[in-house]
Short mmCIF file of C-alpha atoms in Angstrom, two decimals:
data_model
loop_
_atom_site.label_atom_id
_atom_site.label_comp_id
_atom_site.label_asym_id
_atom_site.label_seq_id
_atom_site.Cartn_x
_atom_site.Cartn_y
_atom_site.Cartn_z
CA MET A 1 34.81 -5.21 159.28
CA LYS A 2 33.57 -8.58 160.55
CA LYS A 3 36.96 -9.26 162.10
CA ARG A 4 36.87 -5.94 163.93
CA ILE A 5 33.44 -6.59 165.44
CA VAL A 6 34.56 -10.00 166.69
CA ALA A 7 37.69 -8.49 168.24
CA SER A 8 35.59 -5.89 170.01
CA PHE A 9 33.22 -8.56 171.32
CA LEU A 10 36.11 -10.64 172.65
CA LEU A 11 37.47 -7.63 174.51
CA LEU A 12 34.12 -7.10 176.21
CA SER A 13 33.68 -10.77 177.05
CA THR A 14 37.15 -10.88 178.58
CA LEU A 15 36.96 -7.62 180.50
CA LEU A 16 33.31 -7.61 181.48
CA SER A 17 31.98 -10.98 182.57
CA GLY A 18 30.30 -11.80 185.86
CA CYS A 19 31.86 -13.43 188.95
CA GLY A 20 30.94 -16.93 189.97
CA SER A 21 29.52 -18.38 193.18
CA LEU A 22 29.86 -16.48 196.43
CA ALA A 23 29.60 -19.66 198.52
CA GLY A 24 32.48 -20.92 200.68
CA ARG A 25 34.45 -17.70 201.05
CA HIS A 26 35.51 -17.43 204.71
CA ASN A 27 39.14 -16.57 203.93
CA ILE A 28 38.10 -14.31 201.07
CA ASP A 29 35.88 -12.31 203.43
CA SER A 30 38.77 -12.01 205.87
CA GLY A 31 41.03 -10.81 203.06
CA PHE A 32 38.66 -8.03 202.05
CA SER A 33 38.24 -7.01 205.70
CA TYR A 34 42.01 -6.68 205.95
CA ILE A 35 42.00 -4.51 202.81
CA GLU A 36 39.49 -2.19 204.46
CA SER A 37 41.77 -1.85 207.49
CA HIS A 38 44.86 -1.37 205.25
CA GLU A 39 46.49 -4.56 206.54
CA TYR A 40 47.67 -5.63 203.13
CA GLN A 41 50.11 -8.41 204.06
CA SER A 42 47.42 -10.08 206.19
CA ALA A 43 45.02 -9.69 203.28
CA LEU A 44 47.42 -11.50 200.94
CA GLU A 45 47.85 -14.30 203.46
CA SER A 46 44.07 -14.68 203.69
CA PHE A 47 43.75 -14.88 199.92
CA GLU A 48 46.54 -17.49 199.81
CA ALA A 49 44.62 -19.51 202.41
CA ALA A 50 41.46 -19.10 200.33
CA GLU A 51 43.30 -20.49 197.31
CA GLU A 52 44.49 -23.49 199.29
CA GLY A 53 40.92 -24.01 200.50
CA GLY A 54 39.50 -24.00 196.99
CA GLU A 55 37.48 -20.82 197.40
CA ASP A 56 36.25 -18.69 194.48
CA GLN A 57 39.14 -17.95 192.09
CA CYS A 58 37.51 -14.84 190.64
CA LEU A 59 37.29 -13.19 194.06
CA ILE A 60 40.72 -14.39 195.18
CA HIS A 61 42.44 -12.82 192.16
CA ARG A 62 40.32 -9.68 192.53
CA GLY A 63 41.37 -9.33 196.16
CA LYS A 64 45.04 -9.88 195.35
CA GLY A 65 44.80 -7.36 192.53
CA ILE A 66 43.38 -4.68 194.83
CA VAL A 67 46.10 -5.36 197.44
CA HIS A 68 48.86 -5.03 194.86
CA LEU A 69 47.26 -1.84 193.52
CA LYS A 70 47.15 -0.31 197.01
CA ARG A 71 50.79 -1.28 197.55
CA GLY A 72 51.87 0.32 194.28
CA GLU A 73 52.72 -3.02 192.66
CA TYR A 74 50.94 -2.20 189.44
CA ASP A 75 52.25 -5.01 187.22
CA LEU A 76 51.13 -7.61 189.75
CA ALA A 77 47.82 -5.79 190.19
CA ALA A 78 47.08 -5.90 186.45
CA THR A 79 48.01 -9.61 186.25
CA GLU A 80 45.73 -10.55 189.16
CA LEU A 81 42.80 -8.43 187.97
CA LEU A 82 43.01 -9.91 184.49
CA ALA A 83 43.03 -13.38 186.08
CA SER A 84 39.96 -12.43 188.09
CA LEU A 85 38.10 -11.27 185.00
CA ALA A 86 39.15 -14.41 183.11
CA ALA A 87 37.73 -16.57 185.94
CA ASP A 88 34.33 -14.86 185.85
CA GLU A 89 31.42 -17.17 185.19
CA GLY A 90 28.28 -15.23 186.07
CA ILE A 91 26.43 -12.32 184.54
CA VAL A 92 27.98 -8.86 184.44
CA ASP A 93 27.35 -6.92 187.66
CA ASP A 94 28.65 -3.87 189.50
CA MET A 95 31.56 -5.84 190.93
CA ASP A 96 32.82 -6.61 187.44
CA PHE A 97 32.72 -2.97 186.43
CA ASP A 98 34.50 -2.14 189.68
CA SER A 99 37.27 -4.66 188.87
CA ASN A 100 37.69 -3.06 185.47
CA TYR A 101 38.10 0.36 187.02
CA TYR A 102 40.86 -1.06 189.24
CA LEU A 103 42.49 -2.64 186.18
CA ALA A 104 42.43 0.65 184.28
CA GLU A 105 43.91 2.41 187.32
CA ALA A 106 46.79 -0.08 187.31
CA TYR A 107 47.41 0.58 183.60
CA LEU A 108 47.33 4.35 184.16
CA ASN A 109 49.96 4.04 186.88
CA LEU A 110 52.05 1.88 184.55
CA LYS A 111 51.68 4.62 181.90
CA GLU A 112 50.09 2.05 179.60
CA TYR A 113 47.50 4.53 178.46
CA ASP A 114 46.26 2.60 175.43
CA LYS A 115 45.45 -0.40 177.60
CA ALA A 116 43.65 1.82 180.11
CA LYS A 117 41.67 3.38 177.29
CA GLU A 118 40.66 -0.10 176.02
CA VAL A 119 39.21 -0.89 179.44
CA TYR A 120 37.24 2.37 179.52
CA ASP A 121 36.11 1.72 175.93
CA ALA A 122 34.71 -1.63 177.08
CA ILE A 123 32.92 -0.05 180.05
CA ILE A 124 31.42 2.72 177.91
CA ALA A 125 30.27 0.18 175.30
CA LEU A 126 28.01 -1.32 177.97
CA ARG A 127 27.32 1.84 179.99
CA ASP A 128 27.25 4.69 177.53
CA LYS A 129 25.92 7.15 180.10
CA ASP A 130 28.62 6.51 182.70
CA SER A 131 30.07 10.01 183.16
CA ASN A 132 32.87 8.71 185.38
CA ALA A 133 34.11 6.38 182.62
CA TYR A 134 34.22 9.29 180.16
CA TYR A 135 36.10 11.45 182.66
CA LEU A 136 38.65 8.70 183.32
CA ARG A 137 39.06 7.89 179.65
CA GLY A 138 39.67 11.59 179.12
CA THR A 139 42.48 11.52 181.69
CA ALA A 140 44.05 8.55 179.87
CA GLU A 141 43.80 10.36 176.54
CA LEU A 142 45.30 13.52 178.02
CA ALA A 143 48.16 11.59 179.62
CA ALA A 144 48.86 9.95 176.27
CA GLY A 145 49.10 13.38 174.61
CA ASN A 146 45.71 13.20 172.86
CA HIS A 147 44.34 16.54 174.03
CA ASP A 148 41.40 16.84 171.63
CA GLN A 149 40.08 13.35 172.38
CA GLY A 150 40.59 13.88 176.09
CA TYR A 151 38.76 17.20 176.04
CA ALA A 152 35.91 15.62 174.06
CA ASP A 153 35.53 12.97 176.76
CA PHE A 154 35.59 15.60 179.49
CA SER A 155 32.87 17.54 177.67
CA ARG A 156 30.78 14.39 177.35
CA ALA A 157 31.20 13.64 181.06
CA ILE A 158 30.01 17.15 181.96
CA ALA A 159 27.07 16.94 179.55
CA LEU A 160 25.96 13.67 181.18
CA ASN A 161 26.14 15.10 184.70
CA SER A 162 26.11 18.88 184.55
CA ARG A 163 25.78 19.28 188.33
CA ASP A 164 28.63 17.01 189.36
CA TYR A 165 30.91 19.82 190.47
CA SER A 166 33.37 17.46 192.16
CA MET A 167 33.98 15.82 188.80
CA MET A 168 34.43 19.21 187.16
CA ILE A 169 37.09 20.06 189.73
CA MET A 170 38.88 16.80 188.91
CA ILE A 171 38.70 17.68 185.20
CA TYR A 172 40.08 21.12 186.05
CA LYS A 173 43.00 19.50 187.91
CA SER A 174 43.75 17.14 185.02
CA LEU A 175 43.78 19.91 182.42
CA ASP A 176 45.80 22.20 184.66
CA GLU A 177 48.36 19.45 185.36
CA TYR A 178 49.04 19.01 181.65
CA GLY A 179 49.39 22.71 180.95
CA TYR A 180 45.89 23.58 179.73
CA SER A 181 45.22 26.10 182.50
CA ASP A 182 43.00 28.41 180.44
CA GLU A 183 40.68 25.56 179.46
CA ALA A 184 40.67 24.31 183.03
CA LEU A 185 39.63 27.68 184.42
CA SER A 186 37.05 28.12 181.66
CA ILE A 187 35.31 24.89 182.70
CA LEU A 188 35.03 26.08 186.30
CA GLN A 189 33.91 29.59 185.32
CA THR A 190 31.21 28.14 183.05
CA ALA A 191 30.08 25.89 185.89
CA MET A 192 29.82 28.90 188.21
CA ASP A 193 28.03 31.03 185.62
CA ASN A 194 25.51 28.33 184.71
CA GLY A 195 25.03 26.69 188.08
CA SER A 196 24.98 29.43 190.69
CA ASP A 197 21.21 28.95 191.18
CA PHE A 198 21.69 25.26 191.90
CA MET A 199 24.98 25.13 193.81
CA SER A 200 25.26 24.86 197.53
CA ASN A 201 27.47 27.36 199.35
CA TYR A 202 30.09 24.64 199.75
CA GLU A 203 30.11 23.96 196.00
CA LYS A 204 30.39 27.67 195.27
CA GLY A 205 33.23 27.86 197.77
CA GLN A 206 35.05 24.98 196.08
CA ILE A 207 34.75 26.47 192.61
CA SER A 208 35.78 29.93 193.85
CA PHE A 209 38.81 28.43 195.61
CA TYR A 210 40.11 26.80 192.43
CA LEU A 211 39.29 29.88 190.36
CA GLY A 212 41.59 31.79 192.69
CA ASN A 213 38.82 33.98 194.11
CA ASN A 214 39.93 33.55 197.71
CA ALA A 215 37.73 36.19 199.35
CA GLU A 216 34.62 34.79 197.65
CA ALA A 217 35.64 31.26 198.60
CA GLN A 218 35.96 32.24 202.27
CA SER A 219 32.58 33.98 202.19
CA TYR A 220 30.78 30.95 200.73
CA LEU A 221 32.61 28.49 202.99
CA GLU A 222 31.92 30.52 206.12
CA ALA A 223 28.23 30.43 205.15
CA ALA A 224 28.40 26.69 204.49
CA ARG A 225 30.06 26.08 207.86
CA ASN A 226 26.99 27.49 209.61
CA GLU A 227 24.40 25.58 207.59
CA LYS A 228 22.42 22.76 209.16
CA GLY A 229 22.78 19.46 207.36
CA GLN A 230 26.09 20.41 205.71
CA GLU A 231 28.99 18.07 206.48
CA LYS A 232 31.42 20.31 208.30
CA GLU A 233 34.80 18.56 207.95
CA PRO A 234 35.35 19.14 204.19
CA VAL A 235 34.17 22.73 204.55
CA VAL A 236 36.63 23.38 207.39
CA ILE A 237 39.52 21.75 205.51
CA LEU A 238 38.95 23.91 202.43
CA LEU A 239 38.32 27.04 204.50
CA GLY A 240 41.62 26.51 206.29
CA GLN A 241 43.35 25.98 202.96
CA THR A 242 42.17 29.40 201.78
CA GLY A 243 44.41 30.76 204.55
CA GLU A 244 47.26 28.37 203.76
CA LYS A 245 47.12 29.42 200.11
CA GLN A 246 47.88 33.00 201.15
CA GLY A 247 50.47 32.02 203.74
CA ASP A 248 48.10 33.07 206.53
CA TYR A 249 48.73 30.08 208.78
CA ASN A 250 47.35 31.85 211.85
CA TYR A 251 43.95 32.02 210.15
CA ALA A 252 44.14 28.37 209.04
CA ILE A 253 45.19 27.20 212.52
CA SER A 254 42.35 29.17 214.07
CA VAL A 255 39.84 27.53 211.70
CA TYR A 256 41.15 24.05 212.47
CA ARG A 257 41.33 24.57 216.25
CA ASN A 258 37.81 26.01 216.42
CA TYR A 259 36.50 22.96 214.62
CA LEU A 260 38.42 20.51 216.83
CA ALA A 261 37.12 22.25 219.94
CA GLU A 262 33.62 21.22 218.83
CA ASP A 263 34.52 17.87 217.25
CA PRO A 264 37.87 16.41 218.36
CA ASN A 265 37.39 13.26 216.26
CA SER A 266 38.79 14.38 212.91
CA ALA A 267 42.15 12.83 212.04
CA LYS A 268 42.12 14.79 208.79
CA VAL A 269 41.82 18.16 210.56
CA TYR A 270 44.52 17.21 213.09
CA ASN A 271 46.80 16.34 210.17
CA GLN A 272 46.16 19.65 208.42
CA LEU A 273 46.66 21.53 211.69
CA GLY A 274 50.00 19.80 212.23
CA ILE A 275 51.15 20.66 208.70
CA CYS A 276 50.40 24.35 209.34
CA GLN A 277 52.28 24.23 212.63
CA ILE A 278 55.31 22.73 210.88
CA ARG A 279 55.22 25.58 208.37
CA GLN A 280 55.20 28.04 211.26
CA GLY A 281 58.16 26.29 212.88
CA ASP A 282 56.09 25.19 215.88
CA TYR A 283 57.29 21.59 215.77
CA GLU A 284 56.28 20.58 219.29
CA SER A 285 52.68 21.60 218.65
CA ALA A 286 52.80 19.79 215.30
CA VAL A 287 53.92 16.58 217.02
CA SER A 288 51.04 16.93 219.47
CA SER A 289 48.55 17.42 216.62
CA PHE A 290 49.80 14.42 214.68
CA GLN A 291 49.74 12.25 217.80
CA SER A 292 46.16 13.32 218.51
CA GLY A 293 45.26 12.29 214.96
CA ILE A 294 47.06 8.95 215.26
CA SER A 295 45.19 8.16 218.50
CA LEU A 296 41.90 8.26 216.56
CA ASP A 297 42.99 5.12 214.65
CA ASN A 298 41.77 6.36 211.27
CA LYS A 299 43.17 3.77 208.83
CA ASP A 300 42.95 6.12 205.86
CA LEU A 301 45.04 8.82 207.57
CA ASP A 302 47.32 6.71 209.77
CA GLN A 303 50.17 6.45 207.27
CA ALA A 304 50.26 10.19 206.51
CA LEU A 305 50.00 11.14 210.18
CA ARG A 306 52.87 8.86 211.18
CA LEU A 307 55.11 10.15 208.42
CA ASN A 308 54.32 13.74 209.33
CA GLU A 309 55.05 13.05 213.00
CA ILE A 310 58.46 11.67 212.02
CA THR A 311 59.09 14.75 209.86
CA ALA A 312 58.27 17.05 212.78
CA TYR A 313 60.75 15.23 215.02
CA GLU A 314 63.40 15.53 212.30
CA TYR A 315 62.85 19.29 212.12
CA MET A 316 63.26 19.40 215.90
CA GLY A 317 66.60 17.64 215.57
CA GLU A 318 65.27 14.63 217.53
CA PHE A 319 66.79 12.11 215.14
CA LYS A 320 66.84 9.17 217.58
CA VAL A 321 63.13 9.57 218.25
CA ALA A 322 62.47 9.93 214.52
CA ALA A 323 64.53 6.80 213.78
CA SER A 324 62.63 4.80 216.41
CA LEU A 325 59.27 5.94 215.03
CA MET A 326 60.44 5.15 211.49
CA GLU A 327 61.25 1.61 212.58
CA GLU A 328 57.71 1.22 213.93
CA TYR A 329 56.30 2.81 210.77
CA LEU A 330 58.14 0.39 208.47
CA ALA A 331 56.91 -2.57 210.51
CA THR A 332 53.40 -1.49 209.50
CA TYR A 333 54.17 -0.12 206.01
CA PRO A 334 57.15 -2.16 204.76
CA ASP A 335 56.49 -1.36 201.09
CA ASP A 336 57.16 2.38 201.42
CA GLN A 337 60.51 2.52 199.61
CA GLU A 338 60.94 6.25 200.18
CA ALA A 339 60.57 5.66 203.92
CA VAL A 340 63.14 2.85 203.72
CA ARG A 341 65.63 5.32 202.23
CA GLU A 342 64.77 7.90 204.89
CA SER A 343 65.32 5.25 207.56
CA ILE A 344 68.85 4.69 206.26
CA PHE A 345 69.47 8.43 206.46
CA LEU A 346 68.15 8.61 210.04
CA SER A 347 70.29 5.69 211.16
CA SER A 348 73.38 7.65 210.16
CA ARG A 349 72.49 10.73 212.23
#
């Protein structure tokens, strides 16, 4: 028993120990700025410069780990994040918990579910009311084939935050993905039954959408769209998707266009509009929508918009244009291996 307690303590001290000094971190700050703008190669170069300049090792390895995670290089991400945690010298703070969440994400993507679970165990040992940690540990358990333990963690997460409907939807998606559709729907139905007095119209619309009650979802979302103080973009996206779900692309396109007429600064809505136009076979309009989205310079949506624009040109039979755009795309996103393969295909057309 004594040995087990010591082992547990060592896990916590390795995974959850505070970062050191924040002084002298010019290149580190540049690196994290590049991460925010999705310029990952520049971020790595900044962190290399920080290392040469003797800046904080904990933060350098953390930054590199996040870059590798974003680029899908999960082995490298785990190695760097572990090095960051090993270099910690200060007290445990939010940044350390954040690094552990990144580490667990790397393990999940590597399908090393036991290692991911160990990280979540360590977080929960210090934050036993962290509903997000229980939810994520539940996903690791479920992925590993441990349904009962996963479901127990999901139940605990809901008990800790019974009005976090976004989390319940994520739990629904996890259970549904692994074939537990009845349990997934039951969680959402219980949320609707118990929380209808507390939910906003948008939350009711979300739950109704995933329950498959499309007419109810549209009714709640239409109401939410007209409410003051309600963020409109997510409401419009989901409202449009109620049409897409039924193959009613005219309705979805109308919803998206009406929104853009009032607020033409949503790259996400332009992207969704373009996808609907592709499905209708209106490729020229789709290209225009994607280009409008790209012009907004939204770093989070830029990659998807560019790929979708290339797809639209391919459907049009404009392979030379698509190939040229793919070349530009790969100059910005060189780590997209699927795009590399598509580029080879386009070059042969």
